[in-house]
């Protein structure tokens, strides 16, 4: 991984990075696999070590009596491998515990499990679960029944239950034969039941709590949790996945070695030899195979090959390429978080919904529309993912002391008693029940903890999540199951807010946020109610969404569109162009920093990688070339460099490609006939093209010697587009003595000039995209009183329906900024009703002698007359999008056809046709243009003249006899009717194909000829 | 515990008896009992003040009224293991090493398996026929009683379109006993006074009667014995009733026809039960099987009337009376076990005779299967 501890870029300063031909701001965090920059994308996982109450219809099919109620818990070990267990509620009130062992599900009766986990009596189990709530007959009846029903086969004590469990799993567990049943059962419990808790008493306590929660949700006292909400989520990070993979691979490796070793010894013994253990062991290690290649293939393909499934719901799509189209696209990859490929297949839309629980953690704006909408999200700019305690010493230390601290601050330890005061709330820490706290003291306890967290107390780490679900007020049912859940684990979402009490920054988690009173602005703080204040109202937006100025003035979908378009902009992806060999790179020639910018623009150094240009814009309906989102660009602006850009493509050439290994290296790039071949204008004497040459398609690119006849062969450029040869790189072992003569591999970097042409796409930063419709001569452009002529003209009709007021304000603000020579602040939510943006910038404009609203009288460029209305005229930051006509235009007269149907093939690259589909056909029919329809669908496609026998109507029996010596005409005879009466009929060839296909299944299709 | 500046949180400490390291003492909490967290320390021992290396254990007793905690030193802590008197733990004694893998899987699935596992095992088992447990099926089969067995072996071979017959009968009249053909209730109920009158005075015979009946009355009138005459009349009467049924099948409702012709109650029930299926209260239908059965009965009765030798002419008349073709009726004579007799003088006429012992040949059986 780039910039990891083993990377040679680790710890380098920006200057050193630049001298190493890297970006000064190289962040690392990705892998380079086969020349691609790959990163493991973040995935949403269920929150670890927290029991979640759910209702799932699918659970009813688990067996007879199973209901939709259940509790799931994702047990996460300190090494971040996880295991999901569940409790199921059965219709008769019993509860079973589900766990997965070797990809098979098993269900343990909970009463039996509790008996196994603690050498205890039924009474104690009863007391633990009921907690003095004996008036709740719903609960007591069911627990009584649960305990009664589990009396099976003389299993009454812990020892008996362990023996029973172990005996059943003996054949599955592959443990040594001398293991007792009890040992096997202990192995099962330790490794498959609530694995995050090594202590059995802790497992016992947590299961009791889970049973309480389950009965509470079945009874309706508390509601089921929403598993789709961010409050019950955490992140599955690449590192965690890597670690889980490594763990599994090592286990597999050892198992394979063991198998080979035992097998080897057995064979030796069979052959009557004395086994050489050392040699066999060595052989076994060799046979077990390497672990490394599996990781490589994982990174290269994103496919996870695992026997256990690693407790993730997908097997592919784990890695993505970090595209360097522009800087914004690049960095947003690192902040993107996917819900999981499994959810993309779900028909329900509930999973994609924007939930209030995600406020401040996931950006509500930055999600694509279409298929991945709501599944592919982006972290808010302030959201961070907690580190693992093992990586942070302080957290690890405080983990040890926090329990003590809690017990001395109002929490009664679970170890002291089994029954607590009625109304006590359970307190869990990283999924371990540590005790109960009195209902009345919970508020104070939680507030104290939060205060200490904000001030950095040694016992309370800053990344501790203090989730407190308070008890309902009397008379109210539903809501979350009450309790205090504390988490200091890694991979959780957290975000900073300001603690009102301490005045310091504090990290909060999504689960605790639900019950907190957080003011957006400091002015909103209500004494005694508000406990926290947001750092900034824009904290809820992602990095990219934060770059849209005045986004609070726009209709929400427009901001979403901008988030997508910003990532498609031709910009400045990097500064190290010269040292890169990407397949395709975009570069804009005259980038500018936006005049109107947001705070985050500077914070994330976005201005170091600009992706647009400040354009003088007039919002006017002029000439008609600005209809339907088209835009007119001033031709002189274009000539001055507006929107100019280039595309770099690096093409790899390998002379030995496709050859057998024995035949490689026999030929190399060379030009022995350089004196006679007359290719000097194209090629250098070494046979490679001149650097800096402007190639115009189909001209010599390089020469090499044919290995068979020793003659010089000229290879031509395949691309038709004109390009500059920017760079030629020879690939190979340059340290070798005869390096220059054995060039077999090289790359050529082409630079394509991609200056704006009609049809290229542009967009402002407010989801207002449009195509260039005309490069209008400057002399004919409308002009203002001061003689200013716009760079861009857009149509005012773009605004009413889209409601992108932010763009109008940006134009005003940028105009004021331009005339006053200042960069303007356009961060969202920085203005309000009392202090409006229009007033602020209008006054600036008025002060500079312009119209308050930015309107100006303008004159027609063609007639010189003043327009009747004043025109809204200002400056707006315009982005050039990567969609260009040159990459998309498609023309075809004749060309390749499909051999079977004789219809034109599809595909721009191979000169295919454009589909004239059903809807197009319908509109033609509706329009009554049947001649045109016939032309498109038949004549220009697969016209075929078919001979039909007039007598029998068959097309298959007509045979054409070639003209003889006496008769010059071709004779067409029906073999069936024996008459010479066939007529030509024009049909699409595919119809002929249909007839033959039908004939193959014994259906004769005959035509009636009139 | 450090002394607090807050008076209420102060506590007093008083040694009651000075007895070295283990001296009982009393703690007094002035501000009430502190929160119950004193057991959080894993190490529940206190260090002795005199001897740092020595650890002592104490138990605290809280007195609510006085607000005091009494600390009582103890020598050691003993773990309490719960047990029930005379309870013997039983462990799994089944030797699983000899069990097949499938059996092991089954025992696991039965205890903790999912529905899918259970299904899979069931499927594997049902595919393997050798492992099927057939004892239950056998037991079920043994429990089932064949009720027909008690009705006698002779019934087993009997087909239901014939009356009960006796294969061992030595005389023709015993093959189809008249007592079985006409149960006592029916036989006694039949009123033959009219027939007897007809026999005495032939001129009173109504014209509407079928010619078969007329001929038979003439024949019966020749019988001298009154009892025999009455017996023959009764058979003829029942044949007449049956002919009415056979005809009614094609037209009127059978029940109405029988009622209109004054068929007595029991006879009516007997006829309807034997040869009809009740559809509604008054409506009865005859299936083709029941019709065939009726013809068989008629044939047998006519044989009784004719002394077990029915002449062809008589059969023709009877067929007319029944409203069917004679050749159809002849098949029924064959069906009941008659042998055909061709009179060389009357070439085209075939007579039928019932002879003992009865032989229902294969042909006849097949004939029955064809259901005519």
Coordinates of N, CA, C and O in Angstrom, one line a residue, chain B residues 8-146:
Chain B
X8 N -20.9 15.0 55.8 CA -21.9 14.0 55.6 C -21.2 12.7 55.0 O -21.7 11.6 55.2
X9 N -20.2 12.9 54.3 CA -19.5 11.8 53.7 C -18.4 11.1 54.6 O -17.7 10.2 54.2
X10 N -18.3 11.7 55.7 CA -17.3 11.2 56.6 C -17.7 9.8 57.2 O -18.9 9.6 57.3
X11 N -16.8 9.0 57.5 CA -17.1 7.8 58.2 C -16.2 7.6 59.4 O -15.0 8.0 59.3
X12 N -16.7 6.9 60.4 CA -15.9 6.7 61.6 C -15.5 5.2 61.6 O -16.2 4.4 61.1
X13 N -14.4 4.9 62.1 CA -13.8 3.6 62.1 C -13.4 3.2 63.6 O -12.7 3.9 64.2
X14 N -14.0 2.2 64.1 CA -13.8 1.8 65.5 C -13.5 0.4 65.7 O -14.2 -0.5 65.2
X15 N -12.3 0.1 66.3 CA -11.9 -1.3 66.5 C -12.6 -1.8 67.8 O -12.5 -1.1 68.8
X16 N -13.3 -2.9 67.6 CA -14.1 -3.3 68.8 C -13.3 -4.1 69.8 O -13.3 -3.9 71.0
X17 N -12.6 -5.1 69.3 CA -11.7 -5.9 70.1 C -10.3 -5.9 69.5 O -10.2 -6.1 68.3
X18 N -9.4 -5.7 70.3 CA -8.0 -5.7 69.8 C -7.5 -7.1 69.8 O -7.1 -7.6 70.9
X19 N -7.5 -7.8 68.7 CA -7.0 -9.2 68.7 C -6.1 -9.4 67.6 O -6.2 -10.3 66.8
X20 N -5.1 -8.5 67.4 CA -4.1 -8.7 66.4 C -4.6 -8.3 65.0 O -5.3 -7.3 64.9
X21 N -4.2 -9.1 64.1 CA -4.5 -8.7 62.7 C -6.0 -8.8 62.4 O -6.5 -8.1 61.6
X22 N -6.6 -9.7 63.0 CA -8.1 -9.9 62.8 C -8.9 -9.4 63.9 O -9.4 -10.1 64.7
X23 N -9.0 -8.1 63.9 CA -9.9 -7.5 65.0 C -11.2 -7.0 64.4 O -11.2 -6.3 63.4
X24 N -12.3 -7.4 65.0 CA -13.6 -6.8 64.5 C -13.6 -5.3 64.7 O -13.1 -4.8 65.7
X25 N -14.2 -4.7 63.7 CA -14.3 -3.2 63.8 C -15.6 -2.7 63.2 O -16.3 -3.5 62.5
X26 N -16.0 -1.5 63.5 CA -17.3 -1.0 63.0 C -17.0 0.3 62.2 O -16.3 1.2 62.7
X27 N -17.6 0.3 61.0 CA -17.5 1.6 60.2 C -18.8 2.3 60.3 O -19.9 1.7 60.2
X28 N -18.8 3.5 60.5 CA -20.0 4.3 60.6 C -20.1 5.3 59.4 O -19.3 6.2 59.3
X29 N -21.1 5.1 58.6 CA -21.3 6.0 57.4 C -22.2 7.1 57.9 O -23.4 6.8 58.0
X30 N -21.7 8.3 58.0 CA -22.6 9.3 58.5 C -23.6 9.8 57.4 O -24.7 10.2 57.6
X31 N -23.2 9.6 56.2 CA -24.1 10.1 55.1 C -24.8 9.0 54.4 O -25.2 9.1 53.3
X32 N -25.0 7.9 55.1 CA -25.7 6.7 54.5 C -24.7 5.8 53.8 O -23.5 6.1 53.6
X33 N -25.3 4.7 53.3 CA -24.4 3.7 52.6 C -23.9 4.2 51.3 O -24.7 4.7 50.5
X34 N -22.7 4.0 51.0 CA -22.2 4.3 49.7 C -22.7 3.3 48.6 O -23.2 2.3 49.0
X35 N -22.4 3.6 47.4 CA -22.9 2.7 46.3 C -22.2 1.4 46.4 O -21.1 1.3 46.9
X36 N -22.9 0.4 46.0 CA -22.4 -1.0 46.2 C -21.3 -1.3 45.1 O -21.7 -1.8 44.1
X37 N -20.1 -1.0 45.4 CA -19.1 -1.3 44.4 C -17.9 -1.8 45.0 O -16.8 -1.9 44.4
X38 N -18.0 -2.2 46.3 CA -16.8 -2.6 47.0 C -16.3 -4.0 46.5 O -15.2 -4.4 46.8
X39 N -17.1 -4.7 45.7 CA -16.6 -6.0 45.3 C -16.0 -5.9 43.9 O -15.6 -6.9 43.3
X40 N -15.8 -4.7 43.4 CA -15.3 -4.6 42.0 C -13.9 -5.1 41.9 O -13.5 -5.8 41.0
X41 N -13.1 -4.8 43.0 CA -11.7 -5.3 43.0 C -11.7 -6.8 42.9 O -12.4 -7.5 43.7
X42 N -11.0 -7.3 42.0 CA -10.9 -8.8 41.9 C -10.3 -9.3 43.2 O -10.7 -10.4 43.6
X43 N -9.4 -8.6 43.7 CA -8.8 -9.0 45.0 C -9.6 -8.5 46.1 O -9.8 -7.3 46.3
X44 N -10.3 -9.4 46.8 CA -11.2 -9.0 47.8 C -10.5 -9.0 49.2 O -11.2 -8.9 50.2
X45 N -9.2 -9.0 49.2 CA -8.5 -9.1 50.5 C -8.0 -7.7 50.9 O -7.9 -6.8 50.0
X46 N -7.8 -7.5 52.1 CA -7.2 -6.2 52.6 C -5.8 -6.5 53.2 O -5.6 -7.6 53.6
X47 N -5.0 -5.5 53.1 CA -3.7 -5.7 53.7 C -3.7 -5.4 55.1 O -4.4 -4.5 55.6
X48 N -3.0 -6.2 55.8 CA -2.9 -6.0 57.3 C -2.1 -4.7 57.5 O -1.1 -4.5 56.8
X49 N -2.5 -4.0 58.5 CA -1.7 -2.7 58.8 C -0.4 -3.0 59.4 O 0.6 -2.3 59.2
X50 N -0.4 -4.1 60.2 CA 0.9 -4.4 60.9 C 1.9 -5.1 60.0 O 3.0 -4.8 60.0
X51 N 1.3 -6.1 59.3 CA 2.1 -6.9 58.5 C 1.7 -6.8 57.0 O 0.7 -7.4 56.6
X52 N 2.4 -6.0 56.2 CA 2.0 -5.7 54.8 C 1.9 -7.0 54.0 O 1.1 -7.0 53.0
X53 N 2.7 -7.9 54.3 CA 2.7 -9.1 53.4 C 1.5 -10.0 53.7 O 1.1 -10.8 52.9
X54 N 0.9 -9.8 54.8 CA -0.2 -10.7 55.2 C -1.5 -10.1 54.7 O -1.7 -8.9 54.8
X55 N -2.4 -10.9 54.1 CA -3.7 -10.4 53.7 C -4.8 -11.0 54.5 O -4.7 -12.2 54.9
X56 N -5.8 -10.2 54.8 CA -6.9 -10.8 55.6 C -8.2 -10.6 54.8 O -8.3 -9.7 54.0
X57 N -9.2 -11.4 55.0 CA -10.5 -11.3 54.4 C -11.5 -10.8 55.4 O -11.4 -11.1 56.6
X58 N -12.4 -10.0 55.0 CA -13.4 -9.5 55.9 C -14.8 -9.6 55.3 O -15.0 -9.7 54.1
X59 N -15.8 -9.7 56.1 CA -17.2 -9.6 55.7 C -17.8 -8.4 56.3 O -17.6 -8.1 57.5
X60 N -18.5 -7.6 55.6 CA -19.2 -6.4 56.1 C -20.6 -6.6 56.3 O -21.3 -7.2 55.4
X61 N -21.2 -6.2 57.4 CA -22.6 -6.3 57.7 C -23.2 -4.9 57.9 O -22.7 -4.2 58.7
X62 N -24.2 -4.6 57.1 CA -24.7 -3.2 57.2 C -25.9 -3.2 58.1 O -26.9 -4.0 57.8
X63 N -26.0 -2.4 59.0 CA -27.2 -2.2 59.9 C -27.9 -1.0 59.4 O -27.5 0.1 59.6
X64 N -29.1 -1.2 59.0 CA -29.9 -0.1 58.4 C -30.3 0.9 59.5 O -30.3 2.1 59.2
X65 N -30.7 0.4 60.6 CA -31.2 1.3 61.6 C -30.1 2.2 62.2 O -30.2 3.4 62.4
X66 N -28.9 1.6 62.4 CA -27.8 2.4 62.9 C -27.0 3.1 61.9 O -26.2 4.0 62.1
X67 N -27.1 2.6 60.6 CA -26.3 3.1 59.5 C -24.8 2.7 59.7 O -23.9 3.4 59.2
X68 N -24.6 1.6 60.3 CA -23.2 1.2 60.5 C -22.9 -0.1 59.8 O -23.8 -0.9 59.5
X69 N -21.7 -0.2 59.4 CA -21.2 -1.4 58.7 C -20.2 -2.1 59.7 O -19.2 -1.5 60.1
X70 N -20.5 -3.3 59.9 CA -19.7 -4.0 60.8 C -18.7 -4.9 60.0 O -19.2 -5.6 59.1
X71 N -17.5 -4.7 60.2 CA -16.5 -5.5 59.4 C -16.0 -6.7 60.3 O -15.4 -6.4 61.4
X72 N -16.3 -7.9 59.8 CA -15.9 -9.1 60.6 C -14.8 -9.8 59.8 O -15.0 -10.2 58.7
X73 N -13.6 -10.0 60.4 CA -12.6 -10.7 59.7 C -12.8 -12.2 59.6 O -13.4 -12.7 60.5
X74 N -12.5 -12.8 58.5 CA -12.6 -14.2 58.4 C -11.3 -14.8 57.9 O -10.4 -14.1 57.3
X75 N -11.1 -16.1 58.2 CA -9.8 -16.7 57.9 C -9.6 -17.0 56.4 O -8.6 -16.7 55.8
X76 N -10.7 -17.5 55.8 CA -10.5 -17.8 54.4 C -11.9 -17.8 53.7 O -12.9 -17.8 54.4
X77 N -11.9 -17.7 52.4 CA -13.1 -17.7 51.6 C -13.3 -19.1 51.0 O -12.4 -19.6 50.3
X78 N -14.4 -19.7 51.2 CA -14.7 -21.0 50.6 C -15.7 -20.8 49.5 O -16.7 -20.1 49.6
X79 N -15.5 -21.6 48.4 CA -16.4 -21.5 47.3 C -17.5 -22.5 47.6 O -17.3 -23.6 48.1
X80 N -18.7 -22.0 47.3 CA -19.9 -22.9 47.5 C -20.3 -23.5 46.2 O -20.6 -22.9 45.2
X81 N -20.2 -24.8 46.2 CA -20.6 -25.6 45.0 C -22.0 -26.1 45.2 O -22.3 -26.8 46.2
X82 N -22.9 -25.8 44.3 CA -24.3 -26.3 44.5 C -24.4 -27.7 44.0 O -23.8 -28.1 43.1
X83 N -25.2 -28.5 44.8 CA -25.4 -29.8 44.3 C -26.7 -30.3 44.9 O -27.2 -29.7 45.9
X84 N -27.3 -31.3 44.3 CA -28.5 -31.9 44.8 C -28.2 -33.2 45.4 O -27.5 -34.0 44.8
X85 N -28.8 -33.4 46.6 CA -28.5 -34.7 47.3 C -29.0 -35.9 46.4 O -30.1 -35.8 45.8
X86 N -28.2 -36.9 46.3 CA -28.5 -38.1 45.7 C -28.7 -38.0 44.2 O -29.2 -38.9 43.5
X87 N -28.3 -36.9 43.6 CA -28.5 -36.7 42.2 C -27.2 -37.2 41.5 O -26.1 -36.8 41.8
X88 N -27.4 -38.1 40.5 CA -26.3 -38.6 39.8 C -26.2 -38.1 38.4 O -27.2 -38.2 37.7
X89 N -25.1 -37.5 38.1 CA -25.1 -36.9 36.7 C -24.9 -38.1 35.7 O -24.2 -39.0 35.9
X90 N -25.7 -37.9 34.6 CA -25.6 -38.9 33.6 C -25.0 -38.4 32.3 O -25.5 -37.3 31.9
X91 N -24.1 -39.0 31.8 CA -23.5 -38.5 30.6 C -23.8 -39.4 29.4 O -24.3 -40.5 29.6
X92 N -23.5 -38.9 28.3 CA -23.8 -39.6 27.0 C -23.0 -40.9 26.9 O -21.8 -40.9 26.9
X93 N -23.7 -42.0 27.0 CA -23.0 -43.3 27.0 C -23.0 -44.0 25.7 O -22.4 -45.0 25.5
X94 N -23.7 -43.4 24.7 CA -23.8 -44.0 23.4 C -22.4 -44.0 22.7 O -21.7 -43.0 22.7
X95 N -22.0 -45.1 22.2 CA -20.7 -45.2 21.5 C -20.9 -44.7 20.1 O -21.4 -45.4 19.2
X96 N -20.4 -43.5 19.9 CA -20.7 -42.8 18.6 C -19.6 -43.2 17.6 O -19.7 -42.9 16.4
X97 N -18.6 -43.9 18.0 CA -17.5 -44.2 17.1 C -18.0 -45.3 16.1 O -17.5 -45.4 15.0
X98 N -19.0 -46.1 16.6 CA -19.5 -47.2 15.7 C -20.6 -46.7 14.8 O -21.1 -47.4 13.9
X99 N -21.1 -45.5 15.1 CA -22.3 -45.0 14.4 C -21.8 -44.5 13.0 O -20.7 -44.1 12.8
X100 N -22.8 -44.6 12.1 CA -22.5 -44.1 10.7 C -22.5 -42.6 10.7 O -23.1 -42.0 11.6
X101 N -21.9 -42.0 9.7 CA -21.8 -40.5 9.7 C -23.2 -40.0 9.6 O -23.5 -39.0 10.2
X102 N -24.1 -40.7 8.8 CA -25.4 -40.2 8.7 C -26.2 -40.2 10.0 O -26.9 -39.2 10.4
X103 N -25.9 -41.2 10.8 CA -26.6 -41.3 12.1 C -26.1 -40.2 13.0 O -26.8 -39.6 13.8
X104 N -24.8 -39.9 12.9 CA -24.2 -38.8 13.7 C -24.8 -37.5 13.3 O -25.2 -36.7 14.2
X105 N -24.9 -37.3 12.0 CA -25.5 -36.1 11.5 C -27.0 -36.0 12.0 O -27.4 -34.9 12.4
X106 N -27.6 -37.1 12.0 CA -29.0 -37.1 12.4 C -29.2 -36.7 13.8 O -30.1 -35.9 14.2
X107 N -28.3 -37.3 14.6 CA -28.4 -37.0 16.1 C -28.1 -35.5 16.3 O -28.8 -34.9 17.2
X108 N -27.2 -35.0 15.6 CA -26.9 -33.5 15.7 C -28.0 -32.7 15.2 O -28.5 -31.7 15.9
X109 N -28.6 -33.1 14.0 CA -29.7 -32.3 13.5 C -30.9 -32.3 14.4 O -31.6 -31.4 14.5
X110 N -31.2 -33.5 14.9 CA -32.3 -33.6 15.8 C -32.2 -32.7 17.0 O -33.2 -32.2 17.5
X111 N -31.0 -32.6 17.5 CA -30.8 -31.7 18.7 C -30.7 -30.2 18.3 O -31.4 -29.4 18.9
X112 N -29.9 -29.9 17.4 CA -29.6 -28.5 17.1 C -29.7 -28.1 15.7 O -29.5 -26.9 15.3
X113 N -30.1 -29.0 14.8 CA -30.0 -28.7 13.4 C -31.1 -27.7 12.9 O -32.1 -27.5 13.5
X114 N -30.8 -27.2 11.7 CA -31.8 -26.3 11.1 C -32.7 -27.1 10.3 O -32.5 -28.3 10.1
X115 N -33.8 -26.4 9.8 CA -34.8 -27.1 9.1 C -34.2 -27.7 7.8 O -34.5 -28.8 7.3
X116 N -33.3 -26.9 7.2 CA -32.7 -27.3 6.0 C -31.8 -28.6 6.1 O -31.9 -29.5 5.4
X117 N -31.1 -28.7 7.2 CA -30.3 -29.8 7.5 C -31.2 -31.1 7.7 O -30.9 -32.1 7.2
X118 N -32.2 -30.8 8.5 CA -33.2 -31.9 8.7 C -33.8 -32.4 7.4 O -33.9 -33.6 7.2
X119 N -34.1 -31.5 6.6 CA -34.7 -31.9 5.3 C -33.7 -32.7 4.4 O -34.1 -33.7 3.8
X120 N -32.5 -32.2 4.4 CA -31.4 -32.9 3.7 C -31.2 -34.3 4.1 O -31.2 -35.2 3.3
X121 N -31.2 -34.5 5.5 CA -31.0 -35.8 6.0 C -32.2 -36.7 5.7 O -32.1 -37.8 5.2
X122 N -33.4 -36.1 5.8 CA -34.6 -36.9 5.4 C -34.6 -37.3 4.0 O -34.9 -38.5 3.7
X123 N -34.1 -36.4 3.1 CA -34.0 -36.7 1.7 C -33.0 -37.9 1.5 O -33.3 -38.8 0.7
X124 N -31.9 -37.8 2.1 CA -30.9 -38.8 2.0 C -31.4 -40.2 2.4 O -31.2 -41.2 1.8
X125 N -32.2 -40.1 3.5 CA -32.7 -41.3 4.1 C -33.7 -41.9 3.2 O -33.8 -43.1 2.9
X126 N -34.6 -41.1 2.6 CA -35.7 -41.6 1.8 C -35.2 -42.1 0.5 O -35.8 -43.0 -0.1
X127 N -34.0 -41.6 0.1 CA -33.4 -42.2 -1.1 C -32.8 -43.5 -0.9 O -32.7 -44.4 -1.8
X128 N -32.4 -43.7 0.3 CA -31.7 -45.0 0.6 C -32.8 -46.0 1.2 O -33.2 -45.9 2.3
X129 N -33.3 -46.9 0.3 CA -34.4 -47.8 0.7 C -34.0 -48.8 1.8 O -34.8 -49.2 2.6
X130 N -32.7 -49.1 1.8 CA -32.2 -50.1 2.8 C -32.4 -49.6 4.2 O -32.6 -50.4 5.1
X131 N -32.4 -48.3 4.4 CA -32.4 -47.8 5.8 C -33.8 -47.6 6.3 O -34.0 -47.1 7.3
X132 N -34.8 -47.8 5.4 CA -36.2 -47.6 5.8 C -36.6 -48.5 6.9 O -36.4 -49.7 6.9
X133 N -37.3 -47.9 7.8 CA -37.8 -48.7 8.9 C -39.2 -49.2 8.6 O -40.2 -48.4 8.5
X134 N -39.4 -50.5 8.3 CA -40.7 -50.9 7.8 C -41.5 -51.5 8.9 O -42.6 -52.0 8.7
X135 N -41.0 -51.5 10.2 CA -41.7 -52.2 11.3 C -43.1 -51.6 11.5 O -44.1 -52.2 11.8
X136 N -43.1 -50.2 11.4 CA -44.4 -49.5 11.6 C -45.4 -49.9 10.6 O -46.6 -50.1 10.9
X137 N -45.0 -50.0 9.3 CA -45.9 -50.3 8.3 C -46.5 -51.7 8.5 O -47.6 -52.0 8.3
X138 N -45.6 -52.6 8.9 CA -46.0 -54.0 9.1 C -47.1 -54.0 10.2 O -48.1 -54.7 10.1
X139 N -46.8 -53.3 11.3 CA -47.7 -53.3 12.4 C -49.0 -52.8 12.0 O -50.1 -53.3 12.4
X140 N -49.0 -51.7 11.2 CA -50.2 -51.1 10.7 C -51.0 -52.2 9.9 O -52.2 -52.3 10.0
X141 N -50.3 -52.9 9.0 CA -50.9 -53.9 8.2 C -51.6 -55.0 9.0 O -52.6 -55.5 8.7
X142 N -50.8 -55.4 10.1 CA -51.4 -56.4 10.9 C -52.6 -56.0 11.6 O -53.5 -56.8 11.9
X143 N -52.7 -54.7 12.0 CA -53.8 -54.2 12.7 C -55.1 -54.2 11.9 O -56.2 -54.2 12.5
X144 N -55.0 -54.1 10.6 CA -56.1 -54.0 9.8 C -56.8 -55.3 9.7 O -56.2 -56.3 9.4
X145 N -58.2 -55.4 9.9 CA -58.9 -56.6 9.8 C -59.7 -56.7 8.5 O -60.3 -55.7 8.1
X146 N -59.7 -57.8 7.9 CA -60.5 -58.0 6.7 C -61.9 -58.4 7.1 O -62.1 -59.5 7.6

